[in-house]
Coordinates of N, CA and C in Angstrom, one line a residue:
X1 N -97.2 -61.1 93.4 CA -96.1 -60.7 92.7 C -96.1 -59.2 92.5
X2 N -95.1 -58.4 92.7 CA -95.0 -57.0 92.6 C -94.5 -56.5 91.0
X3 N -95.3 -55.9 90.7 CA -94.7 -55.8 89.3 C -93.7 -54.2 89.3
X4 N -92.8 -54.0 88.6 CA -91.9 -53.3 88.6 C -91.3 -52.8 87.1
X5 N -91.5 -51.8 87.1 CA -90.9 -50.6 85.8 C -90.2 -49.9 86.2
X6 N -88.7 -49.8 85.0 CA -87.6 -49.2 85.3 C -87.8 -48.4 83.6
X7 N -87.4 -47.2 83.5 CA -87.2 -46.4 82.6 C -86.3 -45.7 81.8
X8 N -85.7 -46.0 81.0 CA -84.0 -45.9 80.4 C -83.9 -44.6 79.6
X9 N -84.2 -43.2 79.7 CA -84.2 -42.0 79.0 C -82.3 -41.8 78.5
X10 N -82.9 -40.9 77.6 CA -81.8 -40.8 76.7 C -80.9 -41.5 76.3
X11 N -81.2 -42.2 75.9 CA -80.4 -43.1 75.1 C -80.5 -43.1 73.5
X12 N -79.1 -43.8 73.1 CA -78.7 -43.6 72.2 C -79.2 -45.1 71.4
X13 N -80.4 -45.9 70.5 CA -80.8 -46.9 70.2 C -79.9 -47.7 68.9
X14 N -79.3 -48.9 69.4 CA -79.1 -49.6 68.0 C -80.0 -50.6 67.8
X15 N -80.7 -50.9 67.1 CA -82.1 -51.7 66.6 C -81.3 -52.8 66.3
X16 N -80.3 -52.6 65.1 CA -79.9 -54.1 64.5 C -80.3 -54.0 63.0
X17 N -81.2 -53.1 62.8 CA -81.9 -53.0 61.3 C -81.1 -51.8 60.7
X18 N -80.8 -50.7 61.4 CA -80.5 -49.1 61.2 C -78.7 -49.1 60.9
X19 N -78.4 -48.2 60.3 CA -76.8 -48.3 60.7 C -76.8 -47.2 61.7
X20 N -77.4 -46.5 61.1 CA -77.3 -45.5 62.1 C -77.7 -45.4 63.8
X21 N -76.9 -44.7 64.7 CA -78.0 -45.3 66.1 C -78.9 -44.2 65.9
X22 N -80.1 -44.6 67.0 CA -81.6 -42.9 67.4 C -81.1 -42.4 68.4
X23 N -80.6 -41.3 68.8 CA -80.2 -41.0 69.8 C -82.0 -40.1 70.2
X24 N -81.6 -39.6 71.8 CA -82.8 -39.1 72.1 C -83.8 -40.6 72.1
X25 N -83.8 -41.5 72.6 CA -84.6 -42.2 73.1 C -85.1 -43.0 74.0
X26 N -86.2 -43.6 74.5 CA -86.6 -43.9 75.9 C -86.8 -45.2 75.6
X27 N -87.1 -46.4 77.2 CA -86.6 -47.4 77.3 C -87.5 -47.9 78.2
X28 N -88.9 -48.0 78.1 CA -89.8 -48.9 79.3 C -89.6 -50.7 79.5
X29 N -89.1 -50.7 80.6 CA -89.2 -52.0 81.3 C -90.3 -52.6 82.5
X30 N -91.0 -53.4 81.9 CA -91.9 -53.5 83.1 C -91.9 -55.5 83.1
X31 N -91.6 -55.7 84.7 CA -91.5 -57.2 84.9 C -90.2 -57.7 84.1
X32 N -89.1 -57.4 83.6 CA -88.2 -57.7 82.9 C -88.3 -57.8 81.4
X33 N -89.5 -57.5 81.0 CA -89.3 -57.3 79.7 C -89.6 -55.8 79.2
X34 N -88.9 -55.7 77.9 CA -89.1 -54.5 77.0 C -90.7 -53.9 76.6
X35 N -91.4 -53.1 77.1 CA -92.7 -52.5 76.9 C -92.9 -51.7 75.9
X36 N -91.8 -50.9 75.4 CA -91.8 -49.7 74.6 C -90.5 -49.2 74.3
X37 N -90.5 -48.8 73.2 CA -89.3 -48.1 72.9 C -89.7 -46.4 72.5
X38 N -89.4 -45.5 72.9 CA -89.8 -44.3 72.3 C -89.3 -43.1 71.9
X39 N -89.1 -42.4 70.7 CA -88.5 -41.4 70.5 C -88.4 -40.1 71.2
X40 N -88.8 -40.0 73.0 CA -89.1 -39.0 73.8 C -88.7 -39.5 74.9
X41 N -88.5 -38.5 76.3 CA -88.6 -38.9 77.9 C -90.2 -39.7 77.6
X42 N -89.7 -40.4 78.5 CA -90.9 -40.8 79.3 C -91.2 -40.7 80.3
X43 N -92.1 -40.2 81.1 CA -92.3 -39.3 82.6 C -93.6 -40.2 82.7
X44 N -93.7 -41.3 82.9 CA -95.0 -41.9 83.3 C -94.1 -42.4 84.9
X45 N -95.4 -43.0 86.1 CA -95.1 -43.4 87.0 C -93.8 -45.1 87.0
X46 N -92.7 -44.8 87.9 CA -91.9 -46.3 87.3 C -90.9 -45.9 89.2
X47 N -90.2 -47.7 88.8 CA -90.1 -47.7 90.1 C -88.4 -47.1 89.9
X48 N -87.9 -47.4 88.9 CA -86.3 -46.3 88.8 C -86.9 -45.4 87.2
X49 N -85.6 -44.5 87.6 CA -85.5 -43.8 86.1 C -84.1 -43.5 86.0
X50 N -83.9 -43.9 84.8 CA -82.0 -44.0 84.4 C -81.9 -42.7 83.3
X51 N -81.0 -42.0 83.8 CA -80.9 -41.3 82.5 C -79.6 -41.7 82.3
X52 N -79.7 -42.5 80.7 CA -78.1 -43.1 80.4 C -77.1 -42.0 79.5
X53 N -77.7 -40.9 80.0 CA -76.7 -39.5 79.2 C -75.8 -39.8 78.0
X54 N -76.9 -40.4 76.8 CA -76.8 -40.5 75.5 C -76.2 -41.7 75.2
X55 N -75.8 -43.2 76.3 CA -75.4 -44.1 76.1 C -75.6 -44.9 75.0
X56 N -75.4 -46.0 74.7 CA -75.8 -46.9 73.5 C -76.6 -47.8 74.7
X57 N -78.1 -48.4 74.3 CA -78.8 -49.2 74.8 C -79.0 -50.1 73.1
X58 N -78.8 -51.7 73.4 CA -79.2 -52.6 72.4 C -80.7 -53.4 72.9
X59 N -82.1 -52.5 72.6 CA -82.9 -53.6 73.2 C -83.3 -54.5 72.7
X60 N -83.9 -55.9 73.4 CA -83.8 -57.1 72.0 C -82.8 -57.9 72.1
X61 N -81.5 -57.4 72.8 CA -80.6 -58.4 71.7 C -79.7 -58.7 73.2
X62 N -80.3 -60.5 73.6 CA -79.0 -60.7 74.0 C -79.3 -62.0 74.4
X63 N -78.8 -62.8 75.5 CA -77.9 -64.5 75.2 C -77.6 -64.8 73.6
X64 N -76.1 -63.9 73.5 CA -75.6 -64.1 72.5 C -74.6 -65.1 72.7
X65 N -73.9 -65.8 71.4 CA -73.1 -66.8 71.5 C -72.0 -66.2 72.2
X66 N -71.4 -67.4 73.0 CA -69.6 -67.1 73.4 C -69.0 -68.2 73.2
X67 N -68.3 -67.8 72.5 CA -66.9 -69.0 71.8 C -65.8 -68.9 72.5

């Protein structure tokens, strides 16, 4: 099995706890789950790197209901 990290820079974070979002933060994915969340770039070795130019990322949160 190949393991694989994808890396989500600048992003803009809604937790779900905060009203506010974090903008300025990073997004490690390795094997499909969430590894880290971090208030900086992250420049470690990964097999993509996304810069979501200040996007909203929700990590954590999803198979949400649909009615």
């Amino acid at each position: 099995m190949t393991n694989t990290r994808t890396i989500f820079n600048n992003a803009a974070i809604f937790d779900g706890v905060s009203a506010e979002l974090k903008g300025g933060q990073s997004v490690v994915v390795e094997d499909g789950r969430i590894v880290e969340v971090r208030e900086a770039s992250v420049s470690v070795a990964a097999d993509q790197v996304v810069d979501v130019a200040g996007r909203t990322l929700m990590p954590g949160i999803f198979d949400l209901p649909a009615h």
